[in-house]
């Protein structure tokens, strides 16, 4: 009897080195390549563990956002910073912040699985915010790995003090913003 089968081989994503943190080169996973020659990069591993904020899941005013755009990039040269493109992110809002929404008509109802966590996010309460360095978004969940728990850019919408994170078992969970989770930085890299 002959054996025939279909094999699925997962090719690891490409990685690049760009910038330094704590005196070490940073390794990035190429999450996506765009037609304009830019690339979406996410740090291959967590660059540290820290709270999202002391009290709020509002990304715009969060301590994590401030840290990523100051302390994390402090060792980047001017040349390296010139390769980081400013992007406009769609920011889901908690039910407490729904009055600040520019679009959407409901809280973000979600599923714990990576392939369904983004369901209904486009019609949930949200606004837009420009970022240079940020954390993984819902759109990125299916394409990046989960060796260790890390924050994602999506609040728990039932209150203003819990944030979602990717757990090391591949499920999306939520916890108090003052808890420590891994940080994976994201940038849109542009060749010059």
Short mmCIF file of C-alpha atoms in Angstrom, two decimals:
data_model
loop_
_atom_site.label_atom_id
_atom_site.label_comp_id
_atom_site.label_asym_id
_atom_site.label_seq_id
_atom_site.Cartn_x
_atom_site.Cartn_y
_atom_site.Cartn_z
CA UNK A 1 0.00 0.00 0.00
CA UNK A 2 1.24 3.40 -0.85
CA UNK A 3 1.17 6.26 1.62
CA UNK A 4 0.18 9.62 0.37
CA UNK A 5 -0.22 12.64 2.53
CA UNK A 6 -0.29 16.34 2.56
CA UNK A 7 2.34 18.03 4.66
CA UNK A 8 2.03 21.51 6.02
CA UNK A 9 5.34 23.15 6.68
CA UNK A 10 5.26 26.45 8.47
CA UNK A 11 8.06 28.71 7.31
CA UNK A 12 9.34 30.89 10.13
CA UNK A 13 8.85 34.62 9.56
CA UNK A 14 11.81 36.67 8.44
CA UNK A 15 13.75 38.55 11.10
CA UNK A 16 15.84 41.71 10.93
CA UNK A 17 18.06 43.64 13.34
CA UNK A 18 17.22 47.29 13.83
CA UNK A 19 18.09 49.67 16.67
CA UNK A 20 19.51 48.89 20.10
CA UNK A 21 18.02 48.58 23.56
CA UNK A 22 20.09 48.30 26.74
CA UNK A 23 23.21 48.17 24.56
CA UNK A 24 22.01 45.12 22.59
CA UNK A 25 20.79 44.94 18.97
CA UNK A 26 17.02 44.44 18.70
CA UNK A 27 15.74 41.48 16.70
CA UNK A 28 12.42 42.06 14.96
CA UNK A 29 9.99 39.69 13.29
CA UNK A 30 8.67 40.91 9.93
CA UNK A 31 4.92 40.78 10.55
CA UNK A 32 3.94 42.18 7.16
CA UNK A 33 5.46 43.62 3.99
CA UNK A 34 3.57 46.33 2.13
CA UNK A 35 3.50 47.28 -1.55
CA UNK A 36 5.09 50.65 -0.78
CA UNK A 37 8.26 48.89 0.47
CA UNK A 38 7.57 49.45 4.17
CA UNK A 39 7.47 46.62 6.70
CA UNK A 40 5.56 46.10 9.91
CA UNK A 41 8.06 44.92 12.53
CA UNK A 42 7.38 43.45 15.98
CA UNK A 43 10.14 42.63 18.43
CA UNK A 44 10.90 38.93 18.20
CA UNK A 45 10.79 38.58 21.98
CA UNK A 46 9.53 40.64 24.86
CA UNK A 47 11.85 43.57 25.52
CA UNK A 48 10.82 43.71 29.16
CA UNK A 49 7.98 43.25 31.61
CA UNK A 50 6.02 46.17 32.96
CA UNK A 51 2.54 47.44 33.80
CA UNK A 52 0.39 48.92 31.07
CA UNK A 53 -0.38 51.84 33.38
CA UNK A 54 -1.03 52.43 37.07
CA UNK A 55 -4.79 52.91 36.74
CA UNK A 56 -6.23 53.26 33.22
CA UNK A 57 -6.51 51.23 30.01
CA UNK A 58 -6.51 54.42 27.92
CA UNK A 59 -3.66 53.86 25.44
CA UNK A 60 -3.21 57.56 24.66
CA UNK A 61 -2.24 58.48 28.23
CA UNK A 62 -0.70 55.14 29.23
CA UNK A 63 2.71 54.88 30.86
CA UNK A 64 3.57 52.04 28.47
CA UNK A 65 3.01 54.24 25.41
CA UNK A 66 5.15 56.98 26.96
CA UNK A 67 7.93 54.49 27.79
CA UNK A 68 8.00 52.97 24.29
CA UNK A 69 8.37 56.37 22.66
CA UNK A 70 11.02 57.72 25.05
CA UNK A 71 13.03 55.21 27.11
CA UNK A 72 12.81 52.32 24.65
CA UNK A 73 13.98 54.45 21.71
CA UNK A 74 16.57 56.44 23.72
CA UNK A 75 19.49 54.47 22.21
CA UNK A 76 18.23 54.72 18.62
CA UNK A 77 20.32 57.00 16.41
CA UNK A 78 18.75 59.84 14.45
CA UNK A 79 19.24 57.76 11.31
CA UNK A 80 17.40 54.79 12.87
CA UNK A 81 14.55 57.02 14.09
CA UNK A 82 14.15 58.36 10.55
CA UNK A 83 13.18 54.82 9.45
CA UNK A 84 10.22 54.70 11.85
CA UNK A 85 7.05 55.81 10.14
CA UNK A 86 4.21 57.51 12.02
CA UNK A 87 1.03 55.45 11.62
CA UNK A 88 -2.60 56.04 12.50
CA UNK A 89 -3.96 53.24 14.68
CA UNK A 90 -7.60 52.49 15.29
CA UNK A 91 -7.92 52.45 19.07
CA UNK A 92 -10.78 50.49 20.61
CA UNK A 93 -12.27 52.24 23.62
CA UNK A 94 -13.69 50.86 26.84
CA UNK A 95 -17.36 51.40 27.56
CA UNK A 96 -16.33 54.15 30.02
CA UNK A 97 -14.72 56.12 27.15
CA UNK A 98 -17.49 55.64 24.57
CA UNK A 99 -18.27 59.37 24.56
CA UNK A 100 -14.81 59.95 23.03
CA UNK A 101 -15.52 57.58 20.12
CA UNK A 102 -15.49 58.93 16.58
CA UNK A 103 -17.14 55.75 15.31
CA UNK A 104 -18.70 52.52 16.52
CA UNK A 105 -21.96 51.73 18.26
CA UNK A 106 -21.16 49.04 20.85
CA UNK A 107 -18.46 47.79 23.24
CA UNK A 108 -15.94 45.40 21.69
CA UNK A 109 -17.34 41.93 22.26
CA UNK A 110 -14.55 39.45 21.77
CA UNK A 111 -13.49 35.85 21.72
CA UNK A 112 -10.49 34.36 23.54
CA UNK A 113 -9.00 32.85 20.38
CA UNK A 114 -6.42 34.60 18.18
CA UNK A 115 -8.37 34.15 14.96
CA UNK A 116 -11.61 35.61 16.37
CA UNK A 117 -10.46 38.28 18.82
CA UNK A 118 -10.87 41.01 16.22
CA UNK A 119 -14.48 40.11 15.38
CA UNK A 120 -16.73 43.17 15.47
CA UNK A 121 -13.79 45.45 16.33
CA UNK A 122 -14.48 47.72 13.32
CA UNK A 123 -17.98 48.53 14.62
CA UNK A 124 -16.96 48.83 18.30
CA UNK A 125 -16.42 52.21 19.97
CA UNK A 126 -13.11 53.54 18.69
CA UNK A 127 -11.08 56.57 17.75
CA UNK A 128 -7.78 57.11 15.94
CA UNK A 129 -4.36 57.94 17.29
CA UNK A 130 -0.97 58.53 15.67
CA UNK A 131 1.88 56.39 16.97
CA UNK A 132 5.52 55.78 16.18
CA UNK A 133 6.14 52.83 18.52
CA UNK A 134 3.22 50.84 19.87
CA UNK A 135 2.23 47.31 20.93
CA UNK A 136 0.65 44.55 18.80
CA UNK A 137 -2.85 45.28 17.49
CA UNK A 138 -5.75 42.87 17.00
CA UNK A 139 -4.95 42.68 13.27
CA UNK A 140 -1.56 41.16 14.15
CA UNK A 141 -2.74 38.39 16.49
CA UNK A 142 -2.84 35.54 13.98
CA UNK A 143 0.57 36.26 12.51
CA UNK A 144 2.85 36.60 15.54
CA UNK A 145 3.92 33.98 18.05
CA UNK A 146 3.16 33.72 21.74
CA UNK A 147 6.08 32.22 23.65
CA UNK A 148 5.40 34.46 26.64
CA UNK A 149 2.48 36.70 27.72
CA UNK A 150 2.51 40.22 26.23
CA UNK A 151 0.21 43.25 26.16
CA UNK A 152 -1.94 43.90 23.09
CA UNK A 153 -3.52 47.17 22.00
CA UNK A 154 -7.08 46.40 23.06
CA UNK A 155 -8.73 47.32 26.35
CA UNK A 156 -11.16 45.13 28.21
CA UNK A 157 -14.26 47.15 27.39
CA UNK A 158 -16.26 46.38 30.55
CA UNK A 159 -14.24 48.84 32.63
CA UNK A 160 -11.43 51.37 32.39
CA UNK A 161 -8.76 49.49 34.37
CA UNK A 162 -8.20 46.16 32.58
CA UNK A 163 -6.23 45.50 29.41
CA UNK A 164 -6.01 42.46 27.14
CA UNK A 165 -2.89 40.41 26.59
CA UNK A 166 -1.78 37.40 24.59
CA UNK A 167 -1.16 34.51 26.95
CA UNK A 168 1.59 31.94 26.34
CA UNK A 169 -1.06 29.30 25.51
CA UNK A 170 -2.37 31.34 22.56
CA UNK A 171 -5.51 32.67 24.23
CA UNK A 172 -6.37 36.36 24.64
CA UNK A 173 -7.05 37.19 28.29
CA UNK A 174 -7.37 40.38 30.36
CA UNK A 175 -5.92 41.63 33.62
CA UNK A 176 -5.55 44.75 35.72
CA UNK A 177 -3.42 47.40 33.98
CA UNK A 178 -1.07 47.58 36.99
CA UNK A 179 -0.10 43.90 36.49
CA UNK A 180 3.17 43.21 34.70
CA UNK A 181 3.11 41.57 31.29
CA UNK A 182 5.63 41.33 28.48
CA UNK A 183 6.15 44.19 26.07
CA UNK A 184 6.65 43.62 22.36
CA UNK A 185 7.27 46.82 20.43
CA UNK A 186 5.82 47.42 16.96
CA UNK A 187 7.04 49.87 14.31
CA UNK A 188 6.36 50.47 10.64
CA UNK A 189 9.82 50.53 9.06
CA UNK A 190 10.44 52.58 5.94
CA UNK A 191 13.52 52.27 3.72
CA UNK A 192 15.10 55.57 2.71
#
